[in-house]
Coordinates of C-alpha atoms and ligand atoms in Angstrom, one line a residue:
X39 CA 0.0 0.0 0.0
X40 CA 0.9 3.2 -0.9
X41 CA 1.6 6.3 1.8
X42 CA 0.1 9.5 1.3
X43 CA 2.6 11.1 -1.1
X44 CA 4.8 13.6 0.6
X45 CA 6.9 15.9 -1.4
X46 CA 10.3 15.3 -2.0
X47 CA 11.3 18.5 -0.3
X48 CA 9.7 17.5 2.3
X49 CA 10.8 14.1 2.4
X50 CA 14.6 15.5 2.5
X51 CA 14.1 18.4 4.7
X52 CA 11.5 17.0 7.1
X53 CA 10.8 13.2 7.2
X54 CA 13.6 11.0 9.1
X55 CA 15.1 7.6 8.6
X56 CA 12.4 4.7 9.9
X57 CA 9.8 6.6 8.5
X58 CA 7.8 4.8 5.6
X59 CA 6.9 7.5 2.6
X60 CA 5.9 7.7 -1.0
X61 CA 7.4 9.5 -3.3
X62 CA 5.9 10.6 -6.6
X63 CA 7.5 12.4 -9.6
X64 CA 9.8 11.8 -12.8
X65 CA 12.7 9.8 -13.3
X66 CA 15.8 11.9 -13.0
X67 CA 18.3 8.7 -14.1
X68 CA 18.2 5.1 -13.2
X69 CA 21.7 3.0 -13.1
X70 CA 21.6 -0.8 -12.6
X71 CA 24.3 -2.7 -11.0
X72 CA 24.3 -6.6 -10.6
X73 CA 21.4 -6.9 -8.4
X74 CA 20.5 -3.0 -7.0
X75 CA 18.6 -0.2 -9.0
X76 CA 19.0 3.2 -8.3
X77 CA 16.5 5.8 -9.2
X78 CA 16.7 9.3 -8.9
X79 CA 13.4 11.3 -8.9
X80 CA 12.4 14.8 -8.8
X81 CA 9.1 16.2 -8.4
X82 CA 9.8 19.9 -9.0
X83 CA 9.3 20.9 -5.5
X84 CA 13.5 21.2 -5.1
X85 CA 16.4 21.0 -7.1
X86 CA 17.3 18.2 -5.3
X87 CA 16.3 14.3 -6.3
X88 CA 15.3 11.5 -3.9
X89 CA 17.1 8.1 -4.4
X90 CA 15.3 5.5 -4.5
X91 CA 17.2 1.9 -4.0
X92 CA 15.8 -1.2 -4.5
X93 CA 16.8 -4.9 -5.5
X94 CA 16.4 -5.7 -8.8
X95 CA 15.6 -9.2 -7.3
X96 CA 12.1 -8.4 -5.8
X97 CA 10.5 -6.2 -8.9
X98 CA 9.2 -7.7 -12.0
X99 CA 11.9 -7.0 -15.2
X100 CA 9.0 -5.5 -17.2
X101 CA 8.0 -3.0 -14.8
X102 CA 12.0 -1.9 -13.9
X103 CA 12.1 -1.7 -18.0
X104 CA 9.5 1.0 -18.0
X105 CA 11.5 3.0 -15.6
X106 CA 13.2 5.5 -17.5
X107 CA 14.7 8.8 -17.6
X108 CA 11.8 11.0 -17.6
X109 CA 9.1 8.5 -16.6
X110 CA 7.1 9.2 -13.9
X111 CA 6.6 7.1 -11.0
X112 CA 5.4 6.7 -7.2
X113 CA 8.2 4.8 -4.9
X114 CA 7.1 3.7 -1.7
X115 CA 9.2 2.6 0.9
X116 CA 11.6 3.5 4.1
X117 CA 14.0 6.2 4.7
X118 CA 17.3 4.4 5.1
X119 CA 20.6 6.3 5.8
X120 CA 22.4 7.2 2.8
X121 CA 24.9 5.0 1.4
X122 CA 26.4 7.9 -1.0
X123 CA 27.4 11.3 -0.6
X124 CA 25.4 14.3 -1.1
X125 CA 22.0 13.1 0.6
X126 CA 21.4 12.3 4.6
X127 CA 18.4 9.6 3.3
X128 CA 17.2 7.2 0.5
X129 CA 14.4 5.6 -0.2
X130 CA 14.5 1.7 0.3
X131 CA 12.2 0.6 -2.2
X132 CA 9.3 -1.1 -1.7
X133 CA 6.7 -0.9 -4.3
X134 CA 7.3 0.7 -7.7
X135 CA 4.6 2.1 -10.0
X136 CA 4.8 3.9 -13.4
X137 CA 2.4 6.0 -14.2
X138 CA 3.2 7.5 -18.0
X139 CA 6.4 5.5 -19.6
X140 CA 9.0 7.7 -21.6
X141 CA 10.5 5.8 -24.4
X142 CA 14.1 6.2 -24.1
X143 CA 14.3 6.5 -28.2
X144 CA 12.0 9.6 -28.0
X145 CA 12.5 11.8 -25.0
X146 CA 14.2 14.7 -26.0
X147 CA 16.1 15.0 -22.4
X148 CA 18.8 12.6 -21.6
X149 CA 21.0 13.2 -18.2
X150 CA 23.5 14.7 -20.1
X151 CA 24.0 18.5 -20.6
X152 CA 21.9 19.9 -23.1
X153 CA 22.2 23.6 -24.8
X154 CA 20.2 26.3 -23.9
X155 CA 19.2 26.9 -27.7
X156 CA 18.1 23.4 -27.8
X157 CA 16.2 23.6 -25.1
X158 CA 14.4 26.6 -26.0
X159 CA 13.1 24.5 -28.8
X160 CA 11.6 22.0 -26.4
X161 CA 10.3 24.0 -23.9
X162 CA 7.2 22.4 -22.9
X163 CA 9.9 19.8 -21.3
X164 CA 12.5 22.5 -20.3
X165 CA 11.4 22.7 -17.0
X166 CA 11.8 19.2 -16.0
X167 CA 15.6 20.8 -16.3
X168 CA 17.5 21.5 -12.8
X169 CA 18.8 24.8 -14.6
X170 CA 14.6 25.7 -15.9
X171 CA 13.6 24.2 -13.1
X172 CA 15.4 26.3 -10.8
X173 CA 14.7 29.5 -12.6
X174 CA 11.2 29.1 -12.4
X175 CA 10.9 28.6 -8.8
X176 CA 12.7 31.5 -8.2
X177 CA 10.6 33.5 -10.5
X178 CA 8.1 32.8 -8.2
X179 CA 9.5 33.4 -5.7
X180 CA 10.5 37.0 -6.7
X181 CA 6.9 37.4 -7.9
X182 CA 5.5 36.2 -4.6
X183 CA 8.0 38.8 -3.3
X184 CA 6.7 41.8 -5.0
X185 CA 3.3 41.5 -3.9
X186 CA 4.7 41.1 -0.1
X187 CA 6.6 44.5 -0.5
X188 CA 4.0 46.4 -1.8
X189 CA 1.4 44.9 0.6
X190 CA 3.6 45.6 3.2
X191 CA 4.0 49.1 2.4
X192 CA 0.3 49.8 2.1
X193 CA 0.2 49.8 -1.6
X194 CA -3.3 48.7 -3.4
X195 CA -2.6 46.2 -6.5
X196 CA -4.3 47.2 -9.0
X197 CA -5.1 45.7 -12.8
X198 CA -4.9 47.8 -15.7
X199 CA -6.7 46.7 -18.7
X200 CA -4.7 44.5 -21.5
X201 CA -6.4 45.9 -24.4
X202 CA -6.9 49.5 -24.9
X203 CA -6.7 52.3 -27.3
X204 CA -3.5 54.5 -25.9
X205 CA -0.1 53.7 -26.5
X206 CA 1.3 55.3 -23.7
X207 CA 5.0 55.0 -24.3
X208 CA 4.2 56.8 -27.9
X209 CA 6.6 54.4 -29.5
X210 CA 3.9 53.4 -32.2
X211 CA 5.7 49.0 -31.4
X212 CA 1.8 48.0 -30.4
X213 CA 0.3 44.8 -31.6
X214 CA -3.7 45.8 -33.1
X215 CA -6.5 44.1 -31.5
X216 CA -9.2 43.2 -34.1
X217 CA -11.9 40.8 -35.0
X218 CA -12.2 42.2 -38.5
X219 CA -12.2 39.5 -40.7
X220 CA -8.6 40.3 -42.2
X221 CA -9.7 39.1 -45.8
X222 CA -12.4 41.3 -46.1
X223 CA -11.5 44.8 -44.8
X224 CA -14.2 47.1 -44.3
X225 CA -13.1 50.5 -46.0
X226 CA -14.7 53.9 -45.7
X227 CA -15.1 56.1 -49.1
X228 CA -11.6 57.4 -48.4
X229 CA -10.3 54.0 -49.0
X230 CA -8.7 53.3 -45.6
X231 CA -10.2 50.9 -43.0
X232 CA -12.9 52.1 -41.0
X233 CA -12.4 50.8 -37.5
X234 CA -16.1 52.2 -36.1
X235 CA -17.0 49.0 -37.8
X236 CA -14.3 46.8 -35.5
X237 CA -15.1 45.4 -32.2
X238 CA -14.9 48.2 -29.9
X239 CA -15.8 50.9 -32.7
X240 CA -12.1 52.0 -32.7
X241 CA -8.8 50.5 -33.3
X242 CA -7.4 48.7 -30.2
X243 CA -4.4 47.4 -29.3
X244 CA -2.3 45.2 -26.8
X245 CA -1.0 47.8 -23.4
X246 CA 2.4 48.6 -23.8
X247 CA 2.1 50.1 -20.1
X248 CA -0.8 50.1 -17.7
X249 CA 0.7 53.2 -16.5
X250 CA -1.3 56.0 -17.1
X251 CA -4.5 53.9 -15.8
X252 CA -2.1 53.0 -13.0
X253 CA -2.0 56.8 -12.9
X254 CA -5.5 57.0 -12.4
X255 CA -5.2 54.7 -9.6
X256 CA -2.8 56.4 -7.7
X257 CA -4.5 60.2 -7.5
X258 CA -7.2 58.1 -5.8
X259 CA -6.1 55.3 -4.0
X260 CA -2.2 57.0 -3.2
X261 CA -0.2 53.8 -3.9
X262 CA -0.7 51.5 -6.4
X263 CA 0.7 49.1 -7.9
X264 CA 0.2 46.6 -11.1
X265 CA 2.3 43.3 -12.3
X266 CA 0.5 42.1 -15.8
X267 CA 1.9 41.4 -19.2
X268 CA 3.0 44.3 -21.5
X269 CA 3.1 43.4 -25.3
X270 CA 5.6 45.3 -27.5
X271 CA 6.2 44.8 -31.6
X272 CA 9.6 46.0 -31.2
X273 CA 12.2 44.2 -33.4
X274 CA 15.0 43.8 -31.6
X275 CA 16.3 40.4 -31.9
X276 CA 18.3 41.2 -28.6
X277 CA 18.9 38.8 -25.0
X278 CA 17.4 41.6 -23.3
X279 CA 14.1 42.1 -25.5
X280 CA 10.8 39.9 -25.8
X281 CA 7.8 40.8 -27.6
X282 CA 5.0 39.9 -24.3
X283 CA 6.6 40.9 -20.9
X284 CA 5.9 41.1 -17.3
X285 CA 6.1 44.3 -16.0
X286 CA 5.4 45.7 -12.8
X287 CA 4.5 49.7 -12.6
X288 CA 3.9 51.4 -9.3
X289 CA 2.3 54.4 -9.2
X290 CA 2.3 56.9 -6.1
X291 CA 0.7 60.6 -4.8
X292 CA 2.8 63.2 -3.1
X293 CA 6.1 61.1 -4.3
X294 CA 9.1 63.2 -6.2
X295 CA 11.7 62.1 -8.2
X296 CA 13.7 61.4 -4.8
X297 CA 11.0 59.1 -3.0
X298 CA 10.4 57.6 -6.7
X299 CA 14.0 56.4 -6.8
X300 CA 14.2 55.8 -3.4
X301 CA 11.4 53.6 -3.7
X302 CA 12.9 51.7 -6.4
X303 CA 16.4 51.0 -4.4
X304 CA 14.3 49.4 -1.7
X305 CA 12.0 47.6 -3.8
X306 CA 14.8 46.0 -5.7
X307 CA 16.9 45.2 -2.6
X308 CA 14.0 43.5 -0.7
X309 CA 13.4 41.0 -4.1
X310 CA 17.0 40.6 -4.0
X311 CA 17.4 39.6 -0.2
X312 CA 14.0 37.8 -0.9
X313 CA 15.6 35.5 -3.0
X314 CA 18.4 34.9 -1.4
X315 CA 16.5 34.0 2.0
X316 CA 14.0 31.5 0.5
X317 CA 16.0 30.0 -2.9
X318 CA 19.6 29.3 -1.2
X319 CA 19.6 26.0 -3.3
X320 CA 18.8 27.1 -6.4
X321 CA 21.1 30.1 -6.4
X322 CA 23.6 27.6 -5.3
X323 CA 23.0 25.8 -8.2
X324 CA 22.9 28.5 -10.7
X325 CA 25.4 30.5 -8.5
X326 CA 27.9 27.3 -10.0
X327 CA 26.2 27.1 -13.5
X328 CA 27.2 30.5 -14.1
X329 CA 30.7 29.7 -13.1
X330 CA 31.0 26.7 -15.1
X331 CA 29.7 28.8 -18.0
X332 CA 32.5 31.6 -17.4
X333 CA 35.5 28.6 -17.1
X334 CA 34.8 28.9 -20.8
X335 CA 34.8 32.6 -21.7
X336 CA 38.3 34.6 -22.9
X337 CA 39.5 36.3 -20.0
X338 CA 38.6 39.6 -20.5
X339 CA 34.8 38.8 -20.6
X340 CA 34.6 37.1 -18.1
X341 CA 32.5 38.7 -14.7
X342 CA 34.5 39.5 -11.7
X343 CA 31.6 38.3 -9.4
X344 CA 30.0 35.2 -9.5
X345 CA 26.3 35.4 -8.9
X346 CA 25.8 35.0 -4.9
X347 CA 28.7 37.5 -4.8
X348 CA 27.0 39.8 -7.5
X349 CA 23.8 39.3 -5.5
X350 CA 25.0 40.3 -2.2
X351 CA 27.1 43.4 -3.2
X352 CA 24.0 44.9 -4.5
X353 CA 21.8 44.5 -1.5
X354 CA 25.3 46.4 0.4
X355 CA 26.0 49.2 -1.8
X356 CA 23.6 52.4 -2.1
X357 CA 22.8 52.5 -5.9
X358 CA 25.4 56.0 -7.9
X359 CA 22.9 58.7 -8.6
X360 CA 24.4 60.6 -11.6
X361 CA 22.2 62.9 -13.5
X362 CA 22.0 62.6 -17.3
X363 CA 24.5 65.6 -17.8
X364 CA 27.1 64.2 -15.9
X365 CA 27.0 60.8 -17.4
X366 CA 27.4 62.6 -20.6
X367 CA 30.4 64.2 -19.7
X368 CA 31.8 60.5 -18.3
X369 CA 31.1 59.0 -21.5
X370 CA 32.6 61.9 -23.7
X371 CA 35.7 61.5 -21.9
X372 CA 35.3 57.5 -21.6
X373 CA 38.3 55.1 -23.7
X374 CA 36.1 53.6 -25.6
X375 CA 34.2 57.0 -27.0
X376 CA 38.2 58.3 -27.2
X377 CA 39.5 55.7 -29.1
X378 CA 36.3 55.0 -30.9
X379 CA 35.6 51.9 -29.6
X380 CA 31.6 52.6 -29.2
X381 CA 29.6 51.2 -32.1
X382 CA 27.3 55.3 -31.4
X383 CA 30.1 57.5 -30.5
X384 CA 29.1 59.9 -27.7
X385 CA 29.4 63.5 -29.5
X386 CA 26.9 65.9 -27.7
X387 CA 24.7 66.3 -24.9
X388 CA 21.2 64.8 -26.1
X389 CA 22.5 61.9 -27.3
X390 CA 20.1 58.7 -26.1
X391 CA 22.3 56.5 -24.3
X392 CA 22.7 52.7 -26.4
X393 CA 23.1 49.6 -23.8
X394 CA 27.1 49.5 -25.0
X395 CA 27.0 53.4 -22.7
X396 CA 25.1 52.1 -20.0
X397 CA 27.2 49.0 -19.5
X398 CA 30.2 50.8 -19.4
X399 CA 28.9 53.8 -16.6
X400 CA 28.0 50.8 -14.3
X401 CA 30.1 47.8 -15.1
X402 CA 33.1 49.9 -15.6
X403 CA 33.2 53.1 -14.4
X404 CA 31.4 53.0 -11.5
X405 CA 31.2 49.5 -10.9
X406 CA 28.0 49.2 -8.9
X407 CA 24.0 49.7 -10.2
X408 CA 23.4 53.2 -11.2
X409 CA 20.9 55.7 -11.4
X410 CA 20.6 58.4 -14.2
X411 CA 17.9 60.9 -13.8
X412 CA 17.0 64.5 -15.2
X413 CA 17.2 63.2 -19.3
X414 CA 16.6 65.6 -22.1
X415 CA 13.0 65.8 -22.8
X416 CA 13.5 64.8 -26.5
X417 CA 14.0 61.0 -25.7
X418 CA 11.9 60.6 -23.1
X419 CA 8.0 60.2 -22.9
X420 CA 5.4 62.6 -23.0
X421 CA 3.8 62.7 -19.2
X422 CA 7.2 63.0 -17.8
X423 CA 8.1 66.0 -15.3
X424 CA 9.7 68.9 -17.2
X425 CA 12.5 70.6 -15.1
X426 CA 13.1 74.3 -14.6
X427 CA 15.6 74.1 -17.1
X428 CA 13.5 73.9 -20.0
X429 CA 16.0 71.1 -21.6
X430 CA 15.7 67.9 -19.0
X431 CA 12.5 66.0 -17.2
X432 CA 12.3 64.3 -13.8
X433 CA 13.5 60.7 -15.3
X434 CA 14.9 58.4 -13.7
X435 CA 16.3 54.9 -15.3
X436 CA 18.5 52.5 -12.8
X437 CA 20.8 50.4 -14.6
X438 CA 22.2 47.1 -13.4
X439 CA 25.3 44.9 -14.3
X440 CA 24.8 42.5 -17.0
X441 CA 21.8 44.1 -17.9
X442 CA 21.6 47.1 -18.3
X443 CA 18.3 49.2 -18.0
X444 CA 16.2 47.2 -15.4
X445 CA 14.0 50.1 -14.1
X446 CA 12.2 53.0 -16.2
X447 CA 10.2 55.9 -14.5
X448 CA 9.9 59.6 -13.8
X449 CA 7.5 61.7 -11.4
X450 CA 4.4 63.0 -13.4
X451 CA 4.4 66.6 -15.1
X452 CA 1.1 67.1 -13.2
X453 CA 0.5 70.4 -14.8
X454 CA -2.6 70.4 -17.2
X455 CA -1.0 73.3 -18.9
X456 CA 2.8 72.3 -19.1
X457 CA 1.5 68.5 -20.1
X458 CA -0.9 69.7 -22.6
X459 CA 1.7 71.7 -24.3
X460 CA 3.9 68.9 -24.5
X461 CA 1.5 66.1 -26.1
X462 CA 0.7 68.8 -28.7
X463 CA 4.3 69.4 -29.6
X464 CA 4.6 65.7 -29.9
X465 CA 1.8 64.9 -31.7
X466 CA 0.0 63.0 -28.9
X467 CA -3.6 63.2 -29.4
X468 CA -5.4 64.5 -26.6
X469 CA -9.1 64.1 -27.2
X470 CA -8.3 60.4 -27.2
X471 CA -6.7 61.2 -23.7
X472 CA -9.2 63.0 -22.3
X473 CA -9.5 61.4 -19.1
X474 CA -6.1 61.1 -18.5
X475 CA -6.0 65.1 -18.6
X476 CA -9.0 65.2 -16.3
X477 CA -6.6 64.2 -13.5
X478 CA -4.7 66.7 -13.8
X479 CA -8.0 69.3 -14.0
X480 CA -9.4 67.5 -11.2
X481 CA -7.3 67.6 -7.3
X482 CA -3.6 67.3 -9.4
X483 CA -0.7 66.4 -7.0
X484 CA 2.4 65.8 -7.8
X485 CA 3.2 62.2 -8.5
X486 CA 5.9 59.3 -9.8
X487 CA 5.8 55.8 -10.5
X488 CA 8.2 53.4 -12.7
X489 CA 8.7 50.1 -14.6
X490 CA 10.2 47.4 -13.6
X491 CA 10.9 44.5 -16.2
X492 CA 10.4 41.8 -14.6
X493 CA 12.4 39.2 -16.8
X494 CA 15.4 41.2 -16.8
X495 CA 14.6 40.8 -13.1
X496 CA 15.0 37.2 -12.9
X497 CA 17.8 37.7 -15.4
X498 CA 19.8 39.4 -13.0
X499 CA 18.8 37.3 -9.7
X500 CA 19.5 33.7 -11.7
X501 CA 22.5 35.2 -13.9
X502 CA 21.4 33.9 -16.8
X503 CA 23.0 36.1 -20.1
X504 CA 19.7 35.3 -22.4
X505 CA 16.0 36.7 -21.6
X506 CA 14.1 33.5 -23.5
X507 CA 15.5 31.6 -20.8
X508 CA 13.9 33.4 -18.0
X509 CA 10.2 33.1 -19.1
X510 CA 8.3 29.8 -19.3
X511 CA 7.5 30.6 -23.2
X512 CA 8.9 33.0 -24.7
X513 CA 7.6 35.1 -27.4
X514 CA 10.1 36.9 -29.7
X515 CA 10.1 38.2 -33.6
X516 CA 9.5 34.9 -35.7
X517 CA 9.1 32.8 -32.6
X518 CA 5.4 32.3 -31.2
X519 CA 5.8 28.0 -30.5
X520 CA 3.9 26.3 -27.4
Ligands
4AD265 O1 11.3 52.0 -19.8 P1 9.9 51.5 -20.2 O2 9.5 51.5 -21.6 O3 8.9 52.3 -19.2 C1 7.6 52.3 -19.2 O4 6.9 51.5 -19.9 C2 6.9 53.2 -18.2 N1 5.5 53.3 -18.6 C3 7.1 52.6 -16.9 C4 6.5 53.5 -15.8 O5 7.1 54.5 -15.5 N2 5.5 53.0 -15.2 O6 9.8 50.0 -19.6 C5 10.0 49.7 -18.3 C6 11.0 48.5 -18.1 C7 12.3 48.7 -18.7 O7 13.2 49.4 -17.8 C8 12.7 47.3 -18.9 O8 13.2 46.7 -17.7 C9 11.4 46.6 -19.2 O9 10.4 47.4 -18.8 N3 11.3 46.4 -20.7 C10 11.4 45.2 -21.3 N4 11.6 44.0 -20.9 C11 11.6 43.0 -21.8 N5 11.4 43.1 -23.1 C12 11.1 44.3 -23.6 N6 10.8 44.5 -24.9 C13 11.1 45.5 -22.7 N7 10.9 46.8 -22.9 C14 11.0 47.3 -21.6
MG266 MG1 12.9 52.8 -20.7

């Protein structure tokens, strides 16, 4: 008879040798010597496996055949001491059942290890992985750890609609939203497509924000928060870039560019020490993949830190807060811009700042995450705060090693006149935003918020260099499988 099934975390954390258990989950490996099998199973609840032992003797051939690397099975029997290394118990084998066979001639994954490329390409069984299975527990975990810090804090999660009819970012990289029968277009007499005849009388597309409905939130509620997907048809084929993310955006009254940034430290020190606290095996894990994978890089690109050591120097250094202008001036000056060594060479102030300038300001020049604030207004977004200077608004972007940009915000220009002004010079249409504007002709207050990306989040935490490894399924240009 079977036991109740415990988990195999559990089972190795909690249960002790004597005790009877069952263990269900897939087949890790199975070796056979003369007369004792050894299975090792994981159910997804820890990196670690559970060994099951058991002499070949007492189980029928047929049944020990079906037990095969990715199999899945229920092994019931007693904690024994471990004979090996690595694990205090074992599982003495008592009863073996399979429940779904894997035919060793067709499972993609063999205990061997497999490339992160080919993997992507089976990644319905990519998580049965220790390295996918790893990153997706911590993923959770540094979800579950957002909603902590914001609850904590008082902050009111909020959910910002998916479809809508803004593109706040004004980048014009939206996917359309339609249930026109693409075939058969309806036109107007002016020959172009008359979208009062599409599903929500207007054309529609995917949110590549929910900030300025997280906006709304905020001039009511004071702090909000939201954590949903964001959808962007940007073609950038990069390991930083997907075209659905995760983002989170909180949004808060009375806050200025300080408490924004502020804010933002905290937030991403507390996922950090998260982490750290509550995935100590996994990071352990990854903390050596990442090592392994450096062993085989030329010297010079190789990290100084390995990834516990990366982890923990952020969460005891304060973050370099340099503003826009003086970054400009450390770039002009920078080797690389001297001896041309930038693919954009850094000429004038203005200039928006490639990933190949942010990578040197924080991984070598000041060698720790950084925070650049007060941009020019040209590259920068239409609601942000415009500063007395007439040239710059209240931005802020933090940047982190490895990565790059992980954190995008600004407080709010929260003046009706000052933010009209600005959509009109930039073309935004503000009809279509009319209720945006009525917050700021209704009880305005000054106000901030930012973006976090959340993959490039779990990038950084599980030090893994490519963004399609990070995300259960990831959807990129030319790539929409599973
Ligand atoms: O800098 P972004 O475009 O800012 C906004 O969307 C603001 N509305 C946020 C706000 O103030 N509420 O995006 C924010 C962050 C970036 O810093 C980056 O981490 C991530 O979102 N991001 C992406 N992550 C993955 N793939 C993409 N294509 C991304 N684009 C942005
Ligand atoms: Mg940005």
């Amino acid at each position: 008879m079977r036991e109740k099934r415990k988990k195999i975390k559990e089972i190795l954390s909690k249960s002790s040798v004597g005790e009877r258990v069952t263990a269900m989950g897939w087949v890790r490996t199975k070796r056979e010597s003369k007369n004792v099998v050894f299975i090792a199973i994981n159910d997804g609840s820890t990196i670690d496996n559970i060994q099951a032992v058991g002499d070949t003797g007492k189980f029928d051939e047929a049944l020990l055949r079906k037990v095969n690397t990715g199999a899945s099975v229920a092994v019931t029997g007693e904690l024994v001491e471990s004979q090996g290394a690595g694990q205090a118990v074992e599982l003495q084998a008592e009863i073996i059942e399979v429940f779904g066979e894997a035919n060793p001639e067709q499972y993609p994954l063999q205990p061997k290890r497999h490339s992160l490329e080919f993997l992507r390409e089976i990644a319905h069984l990519r998580p049965r992985t220790n390295t996918f299975s790893a990153i997706m527990r911590v993923r959770h975990q540094l979800a579950f750890a957002v909603h902590q810090f914001f609850h904590e804090k008082g902050f009111v999660y909020i959910n910002t609609p998916i479809i809508t009819a803004s593109d706040a970012e004004g980048a014009g990289e939206t996917f359309k939203v339609t249930n026109f029968d693409l075939e058969k277009l309806p036109k107007g007499e002016d020959g172009k497509i008359d979208y009062t005849q599409d599903f929500f009388g207007k054309l529609t597309n995917l949110t590549v924000s929910g900030q300025l409905e997280g906006e709304l939130g905020a001039l009511a509620l004071g702090e909000i928060y939201t954590f949903g997907p964001t959808f962007r048809a940007e073609n950038s084929n990069t390991t930083r870039h997907l075209a659905e993310f995760w983002m989170i955006e909180p949004e808060m009254a009375f806050y200025d560019l300080t408490d924004n940034m502020d804010l933002a430290e905290e937030m991403l020190k507390y996922l950090i020490k998260s982490a750290m606290d509550n995935c100590q095996s996994d990071l352990a894990f990854l903390d050596k993949r990442l090592a392994e994978e450096e062993k085989v890089k030329p010297q010079q690109e190789r990290s100084e830190m390995g990834l516990l050591e990366r982890l923990k120097f952020i969460l005891e250094n304060d973050f370099e807060r340099v503003s826009y202008s003086d970054a400009i001036e450390i770039l002009k000056r920078s080797k690389p811009n001297q001896k041309k060594k930038f693919k954009y060479l850094i000429e004038e102030w203005g200039a928006d700042l490639q990933s190949e300038h942010e990578r040197f300001l924080v991984e070598k020049h000041f060698k720790k995450p950084v925070i650049l604030y007060n941009y020019p207004k040209d590259i920068k977004a239409f609601y942000m705060y415009q500063n007395d200077d007439d040239k710059t608004v209240a931005a802020m972007d933090i940047l982190f090693p490895g990565i790059g940009e992980i954190i995008g915000g600004s407080q709010r220009e929260d003046r009706m006149d000052k933010l009209k002004a600005r959509m009109d010079q930039m073309g935004i249409p503000s009809e279509e935003l009319w209720w945006y504007l009525d917050t700021r002709k209704f009880g305005s207050v000054p106000h901030s918020g930012y973006g976090l990306g959340f993959e490039r989040m779990v990038q950084f935490v599980t030090g893994m260099g490519n963004i399609r490894d990070v995300i259960p399924f990831p959807r990129t240009p030319d790539n929409c499988e599973f």
